[in-house]
Coordinates of C-alpha atoms in Angstrom, one line a residue:
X1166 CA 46.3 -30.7 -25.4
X1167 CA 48.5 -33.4 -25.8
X1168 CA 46.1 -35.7 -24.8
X1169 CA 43.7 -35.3 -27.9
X1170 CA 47.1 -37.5 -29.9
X1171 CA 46.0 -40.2 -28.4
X1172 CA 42.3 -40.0 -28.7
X1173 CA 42.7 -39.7 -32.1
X1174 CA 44.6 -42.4 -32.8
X1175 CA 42.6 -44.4 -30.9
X1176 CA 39.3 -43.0 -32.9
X1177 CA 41.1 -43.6 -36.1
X1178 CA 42.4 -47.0 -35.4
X1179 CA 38.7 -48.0 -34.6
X1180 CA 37.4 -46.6 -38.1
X1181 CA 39.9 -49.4 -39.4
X1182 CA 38.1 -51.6 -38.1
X1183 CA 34.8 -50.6 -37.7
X1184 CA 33.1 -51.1 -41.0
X1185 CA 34.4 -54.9 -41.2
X1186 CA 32.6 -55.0 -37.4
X1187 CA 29.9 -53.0 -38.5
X1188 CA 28.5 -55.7 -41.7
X1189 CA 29.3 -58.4 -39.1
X1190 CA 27.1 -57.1 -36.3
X1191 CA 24.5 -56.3 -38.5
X1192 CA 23.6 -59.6 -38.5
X1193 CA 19.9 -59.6 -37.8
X1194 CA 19.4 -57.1 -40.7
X1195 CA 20.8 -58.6 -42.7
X1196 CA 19.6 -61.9 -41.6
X1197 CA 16.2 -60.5 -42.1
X1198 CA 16.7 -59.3 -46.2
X1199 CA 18.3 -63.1 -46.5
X1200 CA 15.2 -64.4 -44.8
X1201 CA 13.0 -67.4 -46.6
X1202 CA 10.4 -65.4 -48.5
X1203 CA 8.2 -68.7 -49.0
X1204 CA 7.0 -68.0 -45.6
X1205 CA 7.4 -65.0 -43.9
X1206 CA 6.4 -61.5 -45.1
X1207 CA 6.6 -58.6 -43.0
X1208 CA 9.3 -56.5 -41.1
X1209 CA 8.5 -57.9 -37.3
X1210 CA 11.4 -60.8 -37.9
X1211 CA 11.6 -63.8 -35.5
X1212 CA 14.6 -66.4 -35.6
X1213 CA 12.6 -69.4 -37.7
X1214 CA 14.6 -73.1 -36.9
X1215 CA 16.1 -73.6 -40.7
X1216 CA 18.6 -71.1 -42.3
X1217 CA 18.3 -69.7 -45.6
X1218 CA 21.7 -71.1 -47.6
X1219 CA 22.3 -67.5 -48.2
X1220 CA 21.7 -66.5 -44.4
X1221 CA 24.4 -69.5 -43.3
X1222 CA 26.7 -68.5 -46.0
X1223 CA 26.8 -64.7 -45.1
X1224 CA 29.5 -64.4 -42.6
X1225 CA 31.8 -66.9 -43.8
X1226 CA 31.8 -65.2 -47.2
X1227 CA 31.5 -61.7 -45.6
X1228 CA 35.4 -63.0 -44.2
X1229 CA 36.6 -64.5 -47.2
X1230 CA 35.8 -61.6 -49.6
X1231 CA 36.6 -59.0 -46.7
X1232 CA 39.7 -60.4 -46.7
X1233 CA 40.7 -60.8 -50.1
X1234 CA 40.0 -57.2 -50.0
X1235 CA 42.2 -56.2 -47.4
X1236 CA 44.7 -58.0 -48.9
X1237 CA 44.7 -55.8 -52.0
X1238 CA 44.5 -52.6 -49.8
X1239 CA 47.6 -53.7 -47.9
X1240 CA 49.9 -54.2 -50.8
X1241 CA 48.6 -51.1 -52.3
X1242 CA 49.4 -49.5 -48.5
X1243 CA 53.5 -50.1 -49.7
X1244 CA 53.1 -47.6 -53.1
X1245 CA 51.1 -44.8 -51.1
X1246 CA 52.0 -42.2 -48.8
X1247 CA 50.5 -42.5 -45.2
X1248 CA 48.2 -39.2 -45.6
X1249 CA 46.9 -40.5 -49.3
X1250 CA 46.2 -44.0 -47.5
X1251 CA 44.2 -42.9 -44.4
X1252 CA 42.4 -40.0 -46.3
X1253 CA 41.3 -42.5 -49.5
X1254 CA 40.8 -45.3 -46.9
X1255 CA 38.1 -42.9 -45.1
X1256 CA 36.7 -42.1 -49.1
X1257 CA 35.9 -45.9 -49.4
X1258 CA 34.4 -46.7 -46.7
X1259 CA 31.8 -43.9 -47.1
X1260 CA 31.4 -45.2 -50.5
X1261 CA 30.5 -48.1 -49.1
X1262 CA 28.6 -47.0 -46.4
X1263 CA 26.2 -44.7 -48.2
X1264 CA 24.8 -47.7 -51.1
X1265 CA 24.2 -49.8 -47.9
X1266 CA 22.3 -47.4 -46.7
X1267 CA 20.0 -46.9 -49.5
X1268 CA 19.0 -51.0 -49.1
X1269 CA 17.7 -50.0 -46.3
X1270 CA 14.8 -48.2 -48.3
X1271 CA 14.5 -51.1 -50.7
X1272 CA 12.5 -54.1 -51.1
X1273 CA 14.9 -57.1 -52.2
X1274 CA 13.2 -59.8 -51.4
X1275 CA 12.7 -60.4 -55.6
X1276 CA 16.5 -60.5 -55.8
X1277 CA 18.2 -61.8 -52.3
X1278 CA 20.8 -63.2 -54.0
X1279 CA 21.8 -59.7 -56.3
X1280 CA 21.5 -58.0 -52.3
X1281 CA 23.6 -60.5 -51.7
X1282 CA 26.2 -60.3 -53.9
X1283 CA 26.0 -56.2 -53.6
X1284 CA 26.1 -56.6 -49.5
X1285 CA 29.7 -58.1 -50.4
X1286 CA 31.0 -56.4 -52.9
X1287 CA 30.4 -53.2 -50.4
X1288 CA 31.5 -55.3 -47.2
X1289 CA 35.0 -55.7 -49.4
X1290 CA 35.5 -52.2 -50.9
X1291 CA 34.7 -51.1 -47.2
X1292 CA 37.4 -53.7 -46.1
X1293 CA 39.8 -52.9 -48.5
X1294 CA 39.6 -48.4 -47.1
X1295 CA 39.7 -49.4 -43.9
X1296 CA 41.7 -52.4 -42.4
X1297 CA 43.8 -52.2 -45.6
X1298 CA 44.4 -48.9 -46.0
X1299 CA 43.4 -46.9 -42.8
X1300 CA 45.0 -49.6 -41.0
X1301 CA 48.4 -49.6 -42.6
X1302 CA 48.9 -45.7 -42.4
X1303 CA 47.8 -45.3 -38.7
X1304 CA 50.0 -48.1 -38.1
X1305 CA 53.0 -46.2 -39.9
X1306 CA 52.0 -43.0 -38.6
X1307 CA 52.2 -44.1 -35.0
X1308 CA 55.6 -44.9 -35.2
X1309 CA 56.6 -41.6 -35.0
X1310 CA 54.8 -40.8 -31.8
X1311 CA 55.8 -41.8 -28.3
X1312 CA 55.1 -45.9 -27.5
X1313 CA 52.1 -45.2 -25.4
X1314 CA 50.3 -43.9 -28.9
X1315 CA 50.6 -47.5 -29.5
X1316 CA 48.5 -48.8 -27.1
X1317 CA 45.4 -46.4 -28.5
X1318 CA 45.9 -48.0 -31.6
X1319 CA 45.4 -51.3 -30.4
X1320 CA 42.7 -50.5 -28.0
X1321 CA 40.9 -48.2 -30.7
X1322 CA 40.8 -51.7 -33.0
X1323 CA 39.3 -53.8 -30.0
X1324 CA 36.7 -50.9 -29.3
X1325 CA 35.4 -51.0 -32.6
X1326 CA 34.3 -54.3 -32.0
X1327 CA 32.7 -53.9 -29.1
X1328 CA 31.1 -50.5 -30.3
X1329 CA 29.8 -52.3 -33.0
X1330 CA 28.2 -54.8 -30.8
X1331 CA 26.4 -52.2 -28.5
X1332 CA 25.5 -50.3 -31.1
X1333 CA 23.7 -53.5 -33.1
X1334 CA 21.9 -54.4 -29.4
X1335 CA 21.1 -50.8 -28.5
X1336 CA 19.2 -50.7 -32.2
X1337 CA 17.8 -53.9 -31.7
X1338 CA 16.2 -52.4 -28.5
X1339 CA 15.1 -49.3 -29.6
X1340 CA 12.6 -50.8 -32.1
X1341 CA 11.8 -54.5 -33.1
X1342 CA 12.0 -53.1 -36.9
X1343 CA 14.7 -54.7 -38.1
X1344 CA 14.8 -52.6 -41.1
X1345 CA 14.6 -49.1 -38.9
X1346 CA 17.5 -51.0 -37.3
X1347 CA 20.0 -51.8 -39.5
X1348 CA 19.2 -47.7 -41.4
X1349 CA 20.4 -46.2 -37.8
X1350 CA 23.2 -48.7 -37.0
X1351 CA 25.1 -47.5 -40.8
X1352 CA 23.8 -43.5 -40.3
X1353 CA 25.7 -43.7 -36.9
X1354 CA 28.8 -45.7 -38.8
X1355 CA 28.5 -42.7 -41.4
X1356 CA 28.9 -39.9 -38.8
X1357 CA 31.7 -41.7 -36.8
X1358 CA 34.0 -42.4 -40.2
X1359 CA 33.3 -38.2 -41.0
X1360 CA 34.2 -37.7 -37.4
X1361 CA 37.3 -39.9 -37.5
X1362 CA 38.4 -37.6 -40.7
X1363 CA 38.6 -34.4 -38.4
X1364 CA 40.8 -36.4 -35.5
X1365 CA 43.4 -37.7 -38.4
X1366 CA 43.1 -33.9 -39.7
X1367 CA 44.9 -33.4 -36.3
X1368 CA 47.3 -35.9 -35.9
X1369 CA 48.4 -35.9 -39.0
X1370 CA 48.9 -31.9 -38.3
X1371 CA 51.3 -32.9 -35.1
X1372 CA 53.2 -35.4 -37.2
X1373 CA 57.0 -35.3 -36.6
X1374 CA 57.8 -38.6 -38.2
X1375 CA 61.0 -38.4 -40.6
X1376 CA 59.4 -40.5 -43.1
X1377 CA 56.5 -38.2 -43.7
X1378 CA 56.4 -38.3 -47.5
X1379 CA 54.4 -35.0 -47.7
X1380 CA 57.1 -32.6 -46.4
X1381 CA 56.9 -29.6 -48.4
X1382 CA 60.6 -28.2 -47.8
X1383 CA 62.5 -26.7 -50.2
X1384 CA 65.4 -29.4 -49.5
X1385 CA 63.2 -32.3 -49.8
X1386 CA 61.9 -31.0 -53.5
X1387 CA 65.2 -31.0 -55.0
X1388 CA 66.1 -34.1 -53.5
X1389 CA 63.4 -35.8 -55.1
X1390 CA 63.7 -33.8 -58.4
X1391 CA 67.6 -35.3 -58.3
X1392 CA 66.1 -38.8 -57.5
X1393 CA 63.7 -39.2 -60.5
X1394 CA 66.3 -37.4 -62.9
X1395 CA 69.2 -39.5 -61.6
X1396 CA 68.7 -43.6 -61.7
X1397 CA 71.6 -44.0 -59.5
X1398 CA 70.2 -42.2 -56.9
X1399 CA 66.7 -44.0 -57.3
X1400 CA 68.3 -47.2 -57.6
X1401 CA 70.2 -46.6 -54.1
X1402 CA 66.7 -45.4 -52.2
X1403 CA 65.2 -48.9 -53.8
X1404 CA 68.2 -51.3 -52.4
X1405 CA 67.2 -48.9 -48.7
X1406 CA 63.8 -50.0 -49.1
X1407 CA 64.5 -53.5 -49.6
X1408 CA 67.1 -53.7 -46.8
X1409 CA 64.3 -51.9 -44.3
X1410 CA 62.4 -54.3 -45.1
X1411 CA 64.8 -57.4 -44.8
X1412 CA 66.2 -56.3 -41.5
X1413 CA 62.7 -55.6 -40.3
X1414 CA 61.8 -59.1 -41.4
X1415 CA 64.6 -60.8 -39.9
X1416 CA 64.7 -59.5 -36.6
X1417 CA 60.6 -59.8 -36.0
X1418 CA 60.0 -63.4 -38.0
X1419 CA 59.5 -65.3 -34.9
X1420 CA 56.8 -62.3 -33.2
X1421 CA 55.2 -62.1 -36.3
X1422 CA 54.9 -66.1 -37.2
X1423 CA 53.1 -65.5 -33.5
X1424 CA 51.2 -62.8 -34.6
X1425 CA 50.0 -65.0 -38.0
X1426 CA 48.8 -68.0 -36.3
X1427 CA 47.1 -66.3 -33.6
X1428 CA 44.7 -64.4 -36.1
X1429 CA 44.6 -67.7 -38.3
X1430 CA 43.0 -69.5 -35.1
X1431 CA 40.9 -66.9 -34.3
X1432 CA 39.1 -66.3 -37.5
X1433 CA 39.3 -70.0 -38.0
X1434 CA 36.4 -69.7 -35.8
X1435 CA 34.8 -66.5 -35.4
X1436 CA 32.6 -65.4 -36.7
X1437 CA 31.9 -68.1 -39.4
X1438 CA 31.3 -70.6 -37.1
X1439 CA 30.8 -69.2 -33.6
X1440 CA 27.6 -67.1 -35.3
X1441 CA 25.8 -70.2 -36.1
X1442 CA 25.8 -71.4 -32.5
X1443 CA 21.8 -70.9 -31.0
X1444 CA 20.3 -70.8 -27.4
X1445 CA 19.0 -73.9 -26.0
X1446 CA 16.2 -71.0 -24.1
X1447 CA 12.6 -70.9 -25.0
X1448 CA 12.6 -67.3 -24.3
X1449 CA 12.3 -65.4 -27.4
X1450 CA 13.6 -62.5 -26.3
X1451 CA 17.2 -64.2 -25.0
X1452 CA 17.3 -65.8 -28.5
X1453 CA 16.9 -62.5 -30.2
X1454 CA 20.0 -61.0 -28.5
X1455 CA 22.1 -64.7 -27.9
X1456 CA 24.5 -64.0 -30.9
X1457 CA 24.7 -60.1 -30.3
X1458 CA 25.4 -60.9 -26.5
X1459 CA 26.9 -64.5 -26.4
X1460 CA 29.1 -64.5 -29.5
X1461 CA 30.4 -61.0 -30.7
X1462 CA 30.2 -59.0 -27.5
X1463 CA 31.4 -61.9 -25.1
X1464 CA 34.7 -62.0 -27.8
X1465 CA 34.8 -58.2 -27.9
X1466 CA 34.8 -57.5 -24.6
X1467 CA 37.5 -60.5 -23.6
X1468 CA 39.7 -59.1 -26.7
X1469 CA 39.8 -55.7 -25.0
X1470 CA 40.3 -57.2 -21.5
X1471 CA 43.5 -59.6 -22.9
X1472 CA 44.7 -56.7 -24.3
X1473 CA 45.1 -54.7 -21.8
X1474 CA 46.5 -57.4 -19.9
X1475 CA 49.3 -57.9 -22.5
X1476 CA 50.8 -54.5 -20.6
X1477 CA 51.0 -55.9 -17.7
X1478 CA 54.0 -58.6 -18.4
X1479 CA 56.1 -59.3 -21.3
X1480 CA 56.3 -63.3 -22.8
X1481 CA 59.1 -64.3 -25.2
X1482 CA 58.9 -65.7 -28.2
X1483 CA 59.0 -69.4 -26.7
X1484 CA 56.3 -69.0 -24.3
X1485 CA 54.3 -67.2 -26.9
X1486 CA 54.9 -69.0 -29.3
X1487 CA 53.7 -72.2 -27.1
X1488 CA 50.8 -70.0 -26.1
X1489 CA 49.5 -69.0 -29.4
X1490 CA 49.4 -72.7 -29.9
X1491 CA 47.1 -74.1 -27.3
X1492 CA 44.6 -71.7 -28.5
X1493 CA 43.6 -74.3 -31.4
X1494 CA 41.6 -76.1 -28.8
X1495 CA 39.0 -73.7 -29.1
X1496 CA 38.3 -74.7 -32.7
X1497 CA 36.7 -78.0 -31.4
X1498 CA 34.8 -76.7 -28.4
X1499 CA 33.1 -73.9 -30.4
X1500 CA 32.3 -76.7 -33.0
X1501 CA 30.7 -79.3 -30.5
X1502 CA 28.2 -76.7 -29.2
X1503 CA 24.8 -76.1 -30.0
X1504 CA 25.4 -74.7 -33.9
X1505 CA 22.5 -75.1 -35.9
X1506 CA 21.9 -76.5 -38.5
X1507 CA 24.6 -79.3 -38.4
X1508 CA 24.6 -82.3 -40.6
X1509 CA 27.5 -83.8 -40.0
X1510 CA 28.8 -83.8 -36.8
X1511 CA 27.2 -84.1 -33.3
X1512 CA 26.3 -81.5 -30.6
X1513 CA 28.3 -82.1 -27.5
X1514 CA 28.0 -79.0 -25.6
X1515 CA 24.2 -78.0 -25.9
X1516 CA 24.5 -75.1 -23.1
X1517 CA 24.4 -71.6 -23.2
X1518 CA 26.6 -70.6 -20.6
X1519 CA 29.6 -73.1 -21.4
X1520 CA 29.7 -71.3 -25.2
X1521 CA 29.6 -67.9 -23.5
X1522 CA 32.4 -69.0 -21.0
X1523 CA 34.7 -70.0 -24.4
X1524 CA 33.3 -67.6 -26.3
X1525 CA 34.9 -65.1 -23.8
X1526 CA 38.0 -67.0 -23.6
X1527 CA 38.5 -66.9 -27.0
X1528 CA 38.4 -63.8 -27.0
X1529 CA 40.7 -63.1 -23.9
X1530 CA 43.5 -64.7 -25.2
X1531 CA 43.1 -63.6 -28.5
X1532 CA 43.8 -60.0 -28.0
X1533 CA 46.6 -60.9 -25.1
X1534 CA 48.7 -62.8 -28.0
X1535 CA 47.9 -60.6 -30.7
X1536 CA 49.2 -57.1 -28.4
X1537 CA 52.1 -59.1 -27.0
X1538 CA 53.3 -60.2 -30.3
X1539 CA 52.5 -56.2 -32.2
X1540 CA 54.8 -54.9 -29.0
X1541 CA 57.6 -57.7 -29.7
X1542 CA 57.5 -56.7 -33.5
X1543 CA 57.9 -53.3 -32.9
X1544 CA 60.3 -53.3 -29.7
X1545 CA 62.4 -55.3 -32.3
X1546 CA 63.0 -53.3 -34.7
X1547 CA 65.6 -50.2 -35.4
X1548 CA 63.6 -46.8 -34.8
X1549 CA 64.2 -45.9 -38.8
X1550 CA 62.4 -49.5 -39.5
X1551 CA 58.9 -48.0 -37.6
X1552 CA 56.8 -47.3 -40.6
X1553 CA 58.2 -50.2 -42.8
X1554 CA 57.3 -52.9 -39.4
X1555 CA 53.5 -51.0 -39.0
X1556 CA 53.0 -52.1 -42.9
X1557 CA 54.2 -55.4 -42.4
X1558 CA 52.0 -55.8 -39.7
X1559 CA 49.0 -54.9 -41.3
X1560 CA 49.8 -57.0 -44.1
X1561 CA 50.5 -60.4 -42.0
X1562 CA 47.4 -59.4 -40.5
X1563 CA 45.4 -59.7 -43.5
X1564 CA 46.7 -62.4 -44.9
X1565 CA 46.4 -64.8 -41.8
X1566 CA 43.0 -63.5 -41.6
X1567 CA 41.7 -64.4 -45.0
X1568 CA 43.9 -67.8 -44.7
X1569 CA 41.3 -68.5 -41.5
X1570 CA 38.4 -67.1 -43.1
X1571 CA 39.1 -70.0 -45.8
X1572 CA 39.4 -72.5 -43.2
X1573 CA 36.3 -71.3 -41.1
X1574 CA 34.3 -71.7 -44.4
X1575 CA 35.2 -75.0 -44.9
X1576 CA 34.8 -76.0 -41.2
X1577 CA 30.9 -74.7 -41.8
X1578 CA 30.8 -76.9 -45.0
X1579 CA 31.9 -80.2 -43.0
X1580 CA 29.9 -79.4 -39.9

């Protein structure tokens, strides 16, 4: 049954990431409880031409805060022992799961901007369980398991995505309520995260890392009586942290300066911006899926496809370096197409096809880079410097993607 250590890594890793996919594919719901009360009443919701500021200020905020929070959960990750991590991580995010449900049952259209404010404060505590505390703790756990565990990890973070997509479009077919929609899409989000608790049961069962901090040996007891009753001996495991993490550092810097600027680009651009590009189409029913389809799946998809290709041959740091690079041209191109409304700046590229062609790009060689640079980091390192590399990486992670959350916010401001 060694084949169910995989699948559960892989089902784990995409709980990390679901719930920060899950608020961001919701975005007709919650596009709908943002919607401009003035003139619309009613739960059969159509695309109107002007956005509510609250509607166009959703997913760029939805990235800041959600970052911010992950953040937080990925310094915390270095004072908590994997199993504490993963198991409160999972705690959270049904926290935040269950409140967002029961909005699904309210009326807020007499306070959009409390729902508002609510919707983030959960989107972050959600944030914060998963991609800052699932996420570092699978990413530490899997360092003890062959390399090929690995690669589950990072496909289990691209699937979430795309699950999260299908799921969203699947809901938006099976009924035009949008309300009925959004209730379904975080019931199925609850069963998965309860699911995923039951596969890191299991994993966490076949764990035969050396730095599992919950070993319950007799050895390993009176070691750690002697440490916290002798302050040479604590002072001695400190300076060991501190080196792990210096030599870890120093021989990964370049990788993981790749790894930085590629998630800085990305979310640069998506989703704050690439979700307020529209279809030129008069057909109703392609605008009502364009950003499900065009914008998160499209990226989705081509992050899973570029990863996958990352296995196929290694880059060095020059070429990936050079490579991560050239992806800041698709900053511009997403901003010259048909994103509405602009004020600012014109509309170069008003065609549906040429956005999804980018859009899919983007995402292509965003998950190539990202997997390329994750296996440099790790292929880098000594063996005893696994765990300590997996919580670095989660925490460059966060804090490249907050840094582009901040820029994509300010790129929607100047658009």
């Amino acid at each position: 049954m060694q084949i169910l250590i995989p699948i559960s890594f892989f089902v784990v890793s995409a709980t990390s990431f679901l719930p920060y996919n899950l608020f961001m594919n919701a975005h007709e719901y919650f596009y709908f409880k943002l919607h401009n009360t003035s003139i619309f009443n009613g739960t059969d919701f159509k695309p109107i031409a002007e956005e509510t500021v609250l509607q166009r200020k959703f997913e760029g905020y939805l990235s800041l805060f959600g970052g911010v929070a992950c953040i937080i959960g990925a310094a915390v990750n270095l004072l908590l022992t994997t199993h504490f991590r993963v198991y409160a991580g999972h705690a959270l995010v049904l926290l935040s799961l269950i409140p967002t449900i029961f909005y699904t049952y309210t009326d807020t259209d007499d306070y959009q901007q409390d729902f508002f404010n609510i919707s983030l404060i959960l989107a972050s505590l959600a944030s914060f369980g998963s991609i800052g505390l699932i996420g570092g703790g699978i990413m530490g756990l899997v360092s003890g398991f062959p390399s090929h565990n690995l690669k589950a990890v990072l496909f289990g973070q691209s699937a979430a995505g795309i699950c999260a997509t299908v799921l969203s479009i699947v809901c938006q077919i099976t009924t035009s309520d949008l309300i009925w929609n959004g209730r379904i899409y975080f019931l199925i989000a609850t069963c998965w995260t309860l699911m995923s608790i039951l596969f890191y049961r299991y994993v966490s069962i076949k764990s035969k890392t050396p730095y599992d901090s919950d070993s319950d040996s007799e050895d390993d007891t009176n070691a750690l009586i002697r440490s916290d009753s002798d302050p040479d001996l604590n002072a001695v495991r400190t300076v060991s942290d501190k080196d792990l993490y210096m030599r870890t550092l120093s021989k990964s810097k370049y990788s993981l300066a790749c790894l930085m600027l590629t998630l800085t680009i990305t979310l640069s651009a998506f989703p704050g911006v690439a979700s307020l590009v529209k279809s030129v189409s008069h057909s109703e029913a392609w605008i009502g899926y364009f950003s499900s389809i065009c914008c998160f799946l499209a990226f989705n998809v081509g992050d899973g496809c570029g990863r996958a290709l990352s296995g196929m041959k290694k880059m060095g740091t020059k070429w990936l370096t050079i490579f991560c690079l050239l992806r800041c041209v698709f900053i511009p191109l997403i901003i010259i197409c048909n994103i509405h409304p602009r004020y600012h700046t014109p509309t170069l590229l008003p065609y549906d096809g040429v956005f999804l062609l980018v859009i899919l790009l983007f995402g292509i060689t965003h998950g190539h880079t990202f997997s390329i640079a994750v296996d440099n980091i790790t292929g880098s390192v000594d063996p005893e410097c696994g765990e300590v590399s997996g919580s670095i990486i989660n925490l460059a992670s966060v804090l490249s993607a907050f840094i582009g959350s901040f820029i994509g916010i300010g790129l929607v401001t100047l658009l």
